[in-house]
Every structure is written in structure tokens, then in C-alpha cells.
Tab-separated table of C-alpha atoms in Angstrom:
chain	number	residue	atom	x	y	z
N	12	MET	CA	9.562	2.259	-16.635
N	13	SER	CA	10.337	5.913	-16.015
N	14	ILE	CA	9.737	6.704	-12.362
N	15	PRO	CA	10.905	10.313	-11.946
N	16	PRO	CA	13.165	11.009	-8.979
N	17	ILE	CA	11.803	13.278	-6.271
N	18	ASP	CA	13.034	16.855	-6.773
N	19	ARG	CA	14.701	17.420	-3.408
N	20	SER	CA	16.097	20.773	-4.504
N	21	SER	CA	12.726	22.251	-3.572
N	22	LEU	CA	13.004	21.162	0.079
N	23	VAL	CA	14.769	24.322	1.304
N	24	ARG	CA	12.148	26.522	-0.354
N	25	TYR	CA	9.297	24.549	1.220
N	26	GLN	CA	11.000	24.653	4.619
N	27	HIS	CA	11.189	28.445	4.311
N	28	ILE	CA	7.483	28.585	3.423
N	29	LEU	CA	6.657	26.381	6.409
N	30	MET	CA	8.609	28.611	8.799
N	31	SER	CA	6.669	31.634	7.526
N	32	LYS	CA	3.329	30.196	8.657
N	33	ALA	CA	1.583	31.869	11.558
N	34	MET	CA	2.496	29.363	14.265
N	35	PRO	CA	5.427	28.580	16.541
N	36	PRO	CA	8.169	26.724	14.644
N	37	HIS	CA	7.846	22.921	14.577
N	38	SER	CA	4.555	23.118	16.493
N	39	LEU	CA	2.742	20.785	14.091
N	40	GLY	CA	5.363	18.097	14.609
N	41	ARG	CA	5.181	15.191	12.185
N	42	LEU	CA	2.353	16.824	10.241
N	43	SER	CA	4.877	19.441	9.139
N	44	ASP	CA	7.290	16.703	8.046
N	45	LEU	CA	4.484	15.036	6.131
N	46	ALA	CA	3.579	18.342	4.491
N	47	LEU	CA	7.141	18.657	3.190
N	48	ASP	CA	7.231	15.056	1.946
N	49	LEU	CA	3.933	15.458	0.114
N	50	ALA	CA	4.932	18.777	-1.465
N	51	MET	CA	8.035	17.218	-2.988
N	52	ILE	CA	5.873	14.498	-4.541
N	53	ARG	CA	2.936	16.641	-5.630
N	54	PRO	CA	3.172	20.374	-4.869
N	55	ARG	CA	-0.495	21.169	-4.380
N	56	PRO	CA	-3.285	20.285	-1.940
N	57	LEU	CA	-4.571	16.726	-2.309
N	58	LYS	CA	-8.287	16.305	-2.898
N	59	HIS	CA	-9.233	12.900	-4.327
N	60	LEU	CA	-8.071	9.495	-3.076
N	61	SER	CA	-8.752	6.333	-5.053
N	62	LEU	CA	-8.515	2.953	-3.306
N	63	LEU	CA	-8.002	0.031	-5.677
N	64	LEU	CA	-8.766	-3.242	-3.920
N	65	PHE	CA	-7.418	-6.224	-5.867
N	66	ALA	CA	-8.717	-9.723	-5.110
N	67	ALA	CA	-7.348	-13.203	-5.829
N	68	ASP	CA	-7.459	-16.730	-4.453
N	69	HIS	CA	-4.392	-18.644	-3.262
N	70	GLY	CA	-3.527	-22.287	-3.864
N	71	ILE	CA	-1.414	-22.476	-0.727
N	72	VAL	CA	-4.616	-22.727	1.367
N	73	GLU	CA	-4.523	-26.432	0.436
N	74	GLU	CA	-1.767	-26.753	3.062
N	75	GLY	CA	-4.022	-25.721	5.956
N	76	VAL	CA	-2.407	-22.333	6.616
N	77	THR	CA	-5.706	-20.611	7.443
N	78	HIS	CA	-9.060	-21.381	9.030
N	79	SER	CA	-10.915	-19.176	6.556
N	80	PRO	CA	-12.796	-21.088	3.832
N	81	VAL	CA	-11.838	-20.054	0.306
N	82	GLU	CA	-15.341	-18.841	-0.570
N	83	ILE	CA	-14.808	-15.878	1.742
N	84	THR	CA	-12.696	-14.241	-0.965
N	85	TYR	CA	-15.546	-13.910	-3.434
N	86	GLN	CA	-18.146	-13.323	-0.727
N	87	GLN	CA	-16.202	-10.377	0.633
N	88	CYS	CA	-15.721	-8.973	-2.856
N	89	LEU	CA	-19.512	-8.939	-3.238
N	90	ASN	CA	-19.884	-7.440	0.219
N	91	PHE	CA	-17.368	-4.652	-0.444
N	92	ALA	CA	-18.807	-3.827	-3.864
N	93	ARG	CA	-22.288	-3.484	-2.326
N	94	GLY	CA	-21.060	-1.022	0.286
N	95	GLY	CA	-20.408	-3.493	3.103
N	96	GLY	CA	-17.317	-4.266	5.135
N	97	ALA	CA	-14.833	-1.980	6.845
N	98	CYS	CA	-13.163	-0.756	3.658
N	99	SER	CA	-16.452	0.426	2.164
N	100	LEU	CA	-17.521	2.090	5.387
N	101	PHE	CA	-14.194	3.867	5.779
N	102	ALA	CA	-14.112	4.912	2.105
N	103	SER	CA	-17.591	6.409	2.337
N	104	GLN	CA	-16.704	8.349	5.480
N	105	VAL	CA	-13.462	9.858	4.143
N	106	ASP	CA	-14.779	10.496	0.621
N	107	ALA	CA	-12.492	8.028	-1.140
N	108	ALA	CA	-13.398	6.236	-4.371
N	109	LEU	CA	-13.321	2.447	-3.870
N	110	ALA	CA	-13.062	-0.068	-6.700
N	111	VAL	CA	-13.100	-3.847	-6.124
N	112	ILE	CA	-11.173	-5.656	-8.857
N	113	ASP	CA	-11.161	-9.399	-9.552
N	114	VAL	CA	-7.768	-10.446	-10.901
N	115	ALA	CA	-7.816	-14.124	-9.920
N	116	VAL	CA	-10.867	-15.056	-7.854
N	117	LYS	CA	-12.338	-18.530	-8.275
N	118	HIS	CA	-15.795	-17.161	-8.964
N	119	THR	CA	-17.713	-15.688	-11.843
N	120	PHE	CA	-19.168	-12.303	-10.953
N	121	SER	CA	-22.099	-10.806	-12.812
N	122	ILE	CA	-22.095	-7.266	-14.182
N	123	SER	CA	-24.633	-6.262	-11.535
N	124	ASP	CA	-22.192	-7.279	-8.753
N	125	ASN	CA	-20.141	-4.116	-9.407
N	126	VAL	CA	-16.891	-6.064	-9.187
N	127	VAL	CA	-14.467	-4.961	-11.900
N	128	ASP	CA	-13.568	-7.942	-14.106
N	129	ARG	CA	-9.835	-8.100	-14.838
N	130	LYS	CA	-9.398	-11.827	-14.279
N	131	VAL	CA	-6.036	-13.180	-15.438
N	132	ALA	CA	-6.300	-16.619	-13.748
N	133	TRP	CA	-8.522	-18.716	-11.491
N	134	GLY	CA	-6.405	-18.357	-8.405
N	135	SER	CA	-2.734	-19.118	-7.863
N	136	ARG	CA	-1.175	-22.562	-7.571
N	137	ASN	CA	-0.001	-24.251	-4.399
N	138	PHE	CA	3.614	-23.091	-4.266
N	139	LEU	CA	4.692	-26.283	-2.523
N	140	THR	CA	3.980	-28.069	-5.795
N	141	ALA	CA	4.689	-25.417	-8.475
N	142	PRO	CA	5.448	-21.715	-8.878
N	143	ALA	CA	2.444	-19.823	-7.525
N	144	LEU	CA	1.911	-17.661	-10.587
N	145	GLU	CA	2.179	-18.394	-14.270
N	146	ARG	CA	4.675	-15.906	-15.645
N	147	GLU	CA	2.495	-14.520	-18.435
N	148	ALA	CA	-0.511	-14.235	-16.149
N	149	CYS	CA	1.655	-12.470	-13.580
N	150	LEU	CA	2.728	-9.928	-16.205
N	151	LYS	CA	-0.925	-9.430	-17.146
N	152	ALA	CA	-1.773	-8.762	-13.506
N	153	VAL	CA	1.046	-6.217	-13.284
N	154	GLU	CA	-0.290	-4.493	-16.388
N	155	THR	CA	-3.817	-4.598	-14.966
N	156	GLY	CA	-2.612	-2.681	-11.919
N	157	ARG	CA	-0.989	-0.090	-14.140
N	158	GLN	CA	-4.115	0.338	-16.264
N	159	LEU	CA	-6.428	0.732	-13.274
N	160	VAL	CA	-4.219	3.423	-11.729
N	161	LEU	CA	-4.032	5.269	-15.032
N	162	GLN	CA	-7.820	5.187	-15.308
N	163	ALA	CA	-8.228	6.419	-11.730
N	164	HIS	CA	-5.860	9.295	-12.457
N	165	GLU	CA	-7.800	10.181	-15.591
N	166	ARG	CA	-10.936	10.362	-13.434
N	167	GLY	CA	-9.248	12.961	-11.240
N	168	CYS	CA	-7.582	11.142	-8.355
N	169	ASP	CA	-4.429	12.838	-7.060
N	170	ALA	CA	-3.536	10.234	-4.420
N	171	ILE	CA	-3.750	6.454	-4.591
N	172	ALA	CA	-4.019	3.557	-2.148
N	173	PHE	CA	-4.214	-0.200	-2.568
N	174	GLY	CA	-6.193	-2.841	-0.740
N	175	GLU	CA	-6.312	-6.607	-1.078
N	176	MET	CA	-8.653	-9.517	-0.518
N	177	GLY	CA	-7.560	-13.119	-0.746
N	178	VAL	CA	-7.884	-15.970	1.726
N	179	GLY	CA	-4.358	-17.225	2.464
N	180	ASN	CA	-2.534	-14.148	1.242
N	181	THR	CA	-0.688	-13.524	4.506
N	182	THR	CA	1.183	-16.770	3.820
N	183	SER	CA	2.181	-15.497	0.378
N	184	ALA	CA	3.150	-12.128	1.840
N	185	SER	CA	5.291	-13.695	4.569
N	186	SER	CA	6.963	-15.994	2.055
N	187	MET	CA	7.893	-13.102	-0.243
N	188	ALA	CA	9.124	-11.002	2.664
N	189	ALA	CA	11.322	-13.796	3.979
N	190	ALA	CA	12.764	-14.456	0.529
N	191	LEU	CA	13.559	-10.781	-0.107
N	192	THR	CA	14.853	-9.804	3.351
N	193	GLY	CA	16.599	-12.998	4.419
N	194	LEU	CA	15.072	-12.626	7.869
N	195	PRO	CA	13.957	-15.717	9.817
N	196	VAL	CA	10.498	-16.881	8.810
N	197	PRO	CA	9.093	-16.829	12.395
N	198	SER	CA	9.949	-13.129	12.685
N	199	LEU	CA	7.792	-12.363	9.640
N	200	THR	CA	4.877	-14.739	10.141
N	201	GLY	CA	1.773	-14.152	12.219
N	202	LYS	CA	-1.394	-16.018	13.073
N	203	GLY	CA	-3.473	-14.333	10.388
N	204	SER	CA	-7.141	-15.052	11.018
N	205	GLY	CA	-6.737	-16.743	14.393
N	206	LEU	CA	-4.358	-19.699	14.153
N	207	SER	CA	-3.360	-21.544	17.306
N	208	ASP	CA	0.274	-21.724	18.373
N	209	ALA	CA	0.603	-25.188	16.835
N	210	GLU	CA	-1.054	-24.057	13.607
N	211	LEU	CA	1.296	-21.074	13.418
N	212	LEU	CA	4.247	-23.450	13.641
N	213	HIS	CA	2.759	-25.394	10.722
N	214	LYS	CA	2.353	-22.187	8.694
N	215	ILE	CA	5.992	-21.323	9.394
N	216	ALA	CA	7.090	-24.813	8.332
N	217	VAL	CA	5.152	-24.488	5.053
N	218	ILE	CA	6.900	-21.201	4.284
N	219	GLU	CA	10.329	-22.562	5.195
N	220	GLN	CA	9.735	-25.536	2.905
N	221	ALA	CA	8.655	-23.178	0.104
N	222	LEU	CA	11.860	-21.145	0.432
N	223	ILE	CA	13.870	-24.343	-0.043
N	224	LEU	CA	11.794	-25.369	-3.064
N	225	HIS	CA	12.124	-21.897	-4.620
N	226	PRO	CA	15.675	-20.717	-3.894
N	227	GLN	CA	15.601	-17.869	-6.437
N	228	ARG	CA	15.806	-14.436	-4.795
N	229	ALA	CA	15.436	-12.090	-7.765
N	230	PRO	CA	12.358	-9.961	-6.928
N	231	PHE	CA	10.237	-10.847	-9.941
N	232	GLU	CA	11.022	-14.539	-9.506
N	233	VAL	CA	10.003	-14.282	-5.855
N	234	LEU	CA	6.710	-12.705	-6.915
N	235	CYS	CA	6.026	-15.472	-9.434
N	236	ASN	CA	7.128	-18.330	-7.190
N	237	LEU	CA	5.580	-17.272	-3.876
N	238	GLY	CA	3.161	-14.411	-4.499
N	239	GLY	CA	-0.432	-13.833	-5.500
N	240	TYR	CA	-2.052	-12.209	-8.500
N	241	GLU	CA	-3.492	-9.400	-6.399
N	242	LEU	CA	0.035	-8.665	-5.175
N	243	ALA	CA	1.297	-8.533	-8.762
N	244	ALA	CA	-1.457	-6.058	-9.635
N	245	ILE	CA	-0.466	-3.881	-6.680
N	246	VAL	CA	3.176	-3.925	-7.817
N	247	GLY	CA	2.146	-2.673	-11.251
N	248	GLY	CA	-0.231	-0.142	-9.779
N	249	MET	CA	2.470	1.316	-7.564
N	250	TRP	CA	4.855	1.683	-10.482
N	251	GLN	CA	2.231	3.501	-12.517
N	252	ALA	CA	1.295	5.769	-9.615
N	253	ALA	CA	4.914	6.808	-9.104
N	254	GLU	CA	5.343	7.467	-12.828
N	255	LEU	CA	2.348	9.810	-12.607
N	256	GLY	CA	3.784	11.556	-9.554
N	257	LEU	CA	1.020	10.403	-7.199
N	258	PRO	CA	1.539	9.931	-3.465
N	259	ILE	CA	0.951	6.265	-2.583
N	260	LEU	CA	-0.756	5.709	0.759
N	261	LEU	CA	0.805	2.478	1.974
N	262	ASP	CA	-1.524	0.097	3.810
N	263	GLY	CA	-0.588	-2.820	6.025
N	264	TYR	CA	1.284	-6.108	5.959
N	265	VAL	CA	0.137	-7.663	2.681
N	266	VAL	CA	0.265	-4.464	0.622
N	267	SER	CA	3.660	-3.658	2.141
N	268	SER	CA	5.002	-7.028	0.960
N	269	ALA	CA	3.980	-6.067	-2.573
N	270	ALA	CA	5.634	-2.670	-2.074
N	271	LEU	CA	8.832	-4.473	-1.069
N	272	VAL	CA	8.862	-6.315	-4.408
N	273	ALA	CA	8.092	-3.084	-6.275
N	274	VAL	CA	10.884	-1.169	-4.532
N	275	LYS	CA	13.417	-3.965	-4.993
N	276	LEU	CA	12.759	-3.700	-8.747
N	277	GLU	CA	12.399	0.115	-8.861
N	278	PRO	CA	14.187	1.740	-5.881
N	279	ALA	CA	12.974	5.275	-6.765
N	280	LEU	CA	9.445	4.145	-5.893
N	281	ALA	CA	10.224	4.276	-2.169
N	282	ASP	CA	10.117	8.091	-2.168
N	283	TYR	CA	6.461	8.061	-3.220
N	284	LEU	CA	5.279	5.880	-0.328
N	285	ILE	CA	3.444	7.451	2.606
N	286	THR	CA	3.517	4.926	5.449
N	287	CYS	CA	-0.001	5.082	6.837
N	288	HIS	CA	0.029	2.659	9.739
N	289	ARG	CA	1.937	-0.068	11.512
N	290	SER	CA	0.008	-3.310	11.330
N	291	ALA	CA	-0.264	-5.563	14.358
N	292	MET	CA	0.778	-8.409	12.059
N	293	GLN	CA	4.087	-9.977	13.019
N	294	GLY	CA	6.930	-8.610	10.885
N	295	HIS	CA	5.291	-5.532	9.399
N	296	GLN	CA	7.868	-3.146	10.838
N	297	ALA	CA	10.656	-5.329	9.460
N	298	ILE	CA	9.162	-5.022	5.975
N	299	LEU	CA	8.830	-1.252	6.355
N	300	ASP	CA	12.475	-1.094	7.442
N	301	ALA	CA	13.528	-3.147	4.417
N	302	ILE	CA	11.693	-0.722	2.130
N	303	GLY	CA	13.240	2.274	3.893
N	304	CYS	CA	9.951	3.796	5.032
N	305	LYS	CA	9.574	6.654	7.472
N	306	PRO	CA	7.715	5.950	10.744
N	307	PRO	CA	4.009	5.187	10.220
N	308	LEU	CA	1.436	7.896	10.829
N	309	LEU	CA	-0.790	5.603	12.893
N	310	ASP	CA	-0.296	2.650	15.221
N	311	LEU	CA	-3.761	1.385	16.133
N	312	ALA	CA	-3.075	-2.376	16.357
N	313	MET	CA	-5.045	-2.859	13.134
N	314	GLN	CA	-4.462	-5.973	11.019
N	315	LEU	CA	-7.501	-6.188	8.776
N	316	GLY	CA	-5.999	-5.195	5.453
N	317	GLU	CA	-8.443	-4.185	2.692
N	318	GLY	CA	-6.754	-0.770	2.556
N	319	THR	CA	-8.344	0.237	5.870
N	320	GLY	CA	-5.094	1.573	7.323
N	321	ALA	CA	-4.598	3.849	4.325
N	322	LEU	CA	-8.199	5.045	4.533
N	323	ALA	CA	-7.852	5.782	8.262
N	324	ALA	CA	-4.770	7.913	7.556
N	325	TRP	CA	-6.193	9.760	4.532
N	326	PRO	CA	-7.718	12.658	6.539
N	327	LEU	CA	-4.287	13.340	8.063
N	328	VAL	CA	-2.592	13.148	4.671
N	329	ARG	CA	-5.164	15.438	3.071
N	330	LEU	CA	-4.851	17.901	5.951
N	331	ALA	CA	-1.036	17.928	5.828
N	332	SER	CA	-1.065	18.552	2.069
N	333	ARG	CA	-2.793	21.887	2.693
N	334	ILE	CA	-0.437	23.348	5.272
N	335	LEU	CA	2.101	24.811	2.842
N	336	PHE	CA	-0.434	26.036	0.322
N	337	GLU	CA	-3.471	27.172	2.292
N	338	MET	CA	-2.390	28.096	5.809
N	339	THR	CA	-1.885	31.843	6.332
N	340	SER	CA	1.566	33.255	6.916
N	341	PHE	CA	2.459	35.772	9.609
N	342	GLU	CA	2.335	38.496	6.954
N	343	GLU	CA	-1.006	37.405	5.483
N	344	GLY	CA	-2.581	37.138	8.926
N	345	ASN	CA	-1.152	40.462	10.170
N	346	VAL	CA	0.488	38.562	13.018
N	347	THR	CA	3.842	39.502	14.532
N	348	ASN	CA	6.417	37.060	13.189
N	349	SER	CA	7.403	35.280	16.396
N	350	THR	CA	9.492	32.782	14.423
N	351	ALA	CA	11.659	35.634	13.119
N	352	LEU	CA	12.045	36.961	16.668
N	353	LEU	CA	13.130	33.516	17.868
N	354	ALA	CA	15.583	33.309	14.968
N	355	GLN	CA	17.130	36.626	16.058
N	356	LEU	CA	17.599	35.150	19.509
N	357	GLY	CA	19.238	32.088	18.001
N	358	VAL	CA	16.514	29.744	19.254
N	359	VAL	CA	15.561	28.407	15.774
């Protein structure tokens, strides 16, 4: 891999450009900070977001870690691909291109379903009985993520986001996060789709048992032992996006767990992540801290996944990307440079 480092030498120049804009200094707050971050990744206004939603089934559901029946995975894939669900609604409203990709769903989709067929397996294994992912299939999923991002970029996208669909995948995400951070499992494990207190304790016990059964802590081994195929695809997709110099709009808990794996293997990737929102899922902030993310743009108590947090933040990201390049300066607007006057007074 060849993820280019962010060129931070341009920061001073962009800060100077920002201070020349016709507004009081620092008056746009965190939007100004975001504008600088985005310019160092991709120095031009952003126009086209692509959301790649990867789907897979999870063998760990055999352990009773969720109330959701497994058929919901394929049913939601059909729903999303037909324009239903929150992710499709949000994508249509913010003009983002949504693709639903089957990497390991236990269902055969027809061509007319509009679900992209990139199946590498028929779901993962129960990781209390075996490693969750077959190594070769995991590598294929990683490569699938890379290929789909490359294709999206060739179609004109200049920003990328990832979504996921997979009944049971919060258990996989919590397991990977616990293995990679060393934090206590309860601090990283939530109720998912409505578990009771007793059922949450069972979910925690399953994860703790899995960490004993799979003591390896190398990131790729953690992905294979405890992860999901959709998470592997997201890891590959993030690597490819960073190689192409694309800002990556980071979604919630599950996608962030994949980002943690990706960053542990390729630390330079962290600079390309735009933290879109803080999920209400237990432990999300701890994962963001482990990655080294800046504070999230939004905190709306969302915990749906599907890329909805990234989609909700996209209008802010798109807006911020234009500040340096399209907003008029004091000189262009024939406005007295109040920032320069404040500088003379030593205020800024």
C-alpha cells in the first residue's frame, strides 16, 4: 500500500487564506477547522459523495446476541436497493450515490434487485467455534472494498463514506474493539437492537469468551478471528480511498471498528478520516479516541448505522470544503479588512 502522508506544509498558507475572508476571524468556529482539514486532504471544493454499503451475515448470532432474525440482513439489502430505509432516504436528500454490496449475505439476489454481487462467502462462522472469517475470503473482501472505491472514484466521486448491514455485527465490532484497545468489554458493548440488561450481560460474556479463545492481537488476525466480511471490505475500501487522496466520512460504531483495524495496519489513514458523528452506542467515543479522531461534527444520539451519520454530516462537509476556495475575501468584496485592523491592535 502507498497511502500518501498529508502535506501539512500547506497549513500556514491555508490559514492565511482563511484569515483573508470577509468575516471576523474564527467566526465560523469548527467549520473553519474542517475547511483546513479538508483542504490538506483534497484542495478543492467537494461535489460528489459515494456511500458504499457492504452487507454480510454473522455466525455469532447463533449465540443469542441479538433479537433480530438473520433474514433481516437480506431483506434490508433489498429495501435499501429499492430506495427504502433511512440510508436511501438520506442519500437521495443530500445527493449522494448509494450502492448496496453483498459480500457475504446468506441469500441469492437477482440482477433486478440492484444489489451489487461481490459475494466472497455465505456469512461468517460462529467465532466461539472457529475463526469468524476464512483468511482467503477475508483478503477477497478487502480487495472487493478497494475495487469498489476505485470504481466510485472513476465515476467522479471526490469523497467517500461507508455503511454496513449485517444482523449481529455490533457483537463483531465490539469484539474487535476490545481486542485492539484492551479496554474492558462492558465499556465497549451496548444493547444493539434492544437487548435487556440480562441479555446484554450474556452478549458481554460471549465476547469475553471469544477474546480468550482468540488471544491474538495483531490487527489482521483480529479481523479474521472476530470480524465480519463487510468490515473487511470497509477496511480495504478505506485504504484505497486514502491512496486516492479522498476524504473519508466516518460513520458510527460498526464502521469505526473497521477504521480502527485499518488505522492499526496503516497509521497514515487516520489523517483522511472526517469524524461525522458520535454514535449513542456504548464505546463509540473510546474507539474514536483509539483511532486519534478529532471531535465529531454531530452528536444526535443516532445509532442506526447504514452510513446515516456520514450522510447527515455530508452537507456540512461539502459546505466547509468551499470556504477557502469560493468565499470572497475582504479585497474581492471591497470590504474593509477588519481582521487586519484587529491584527494591528494585537487582538488576533
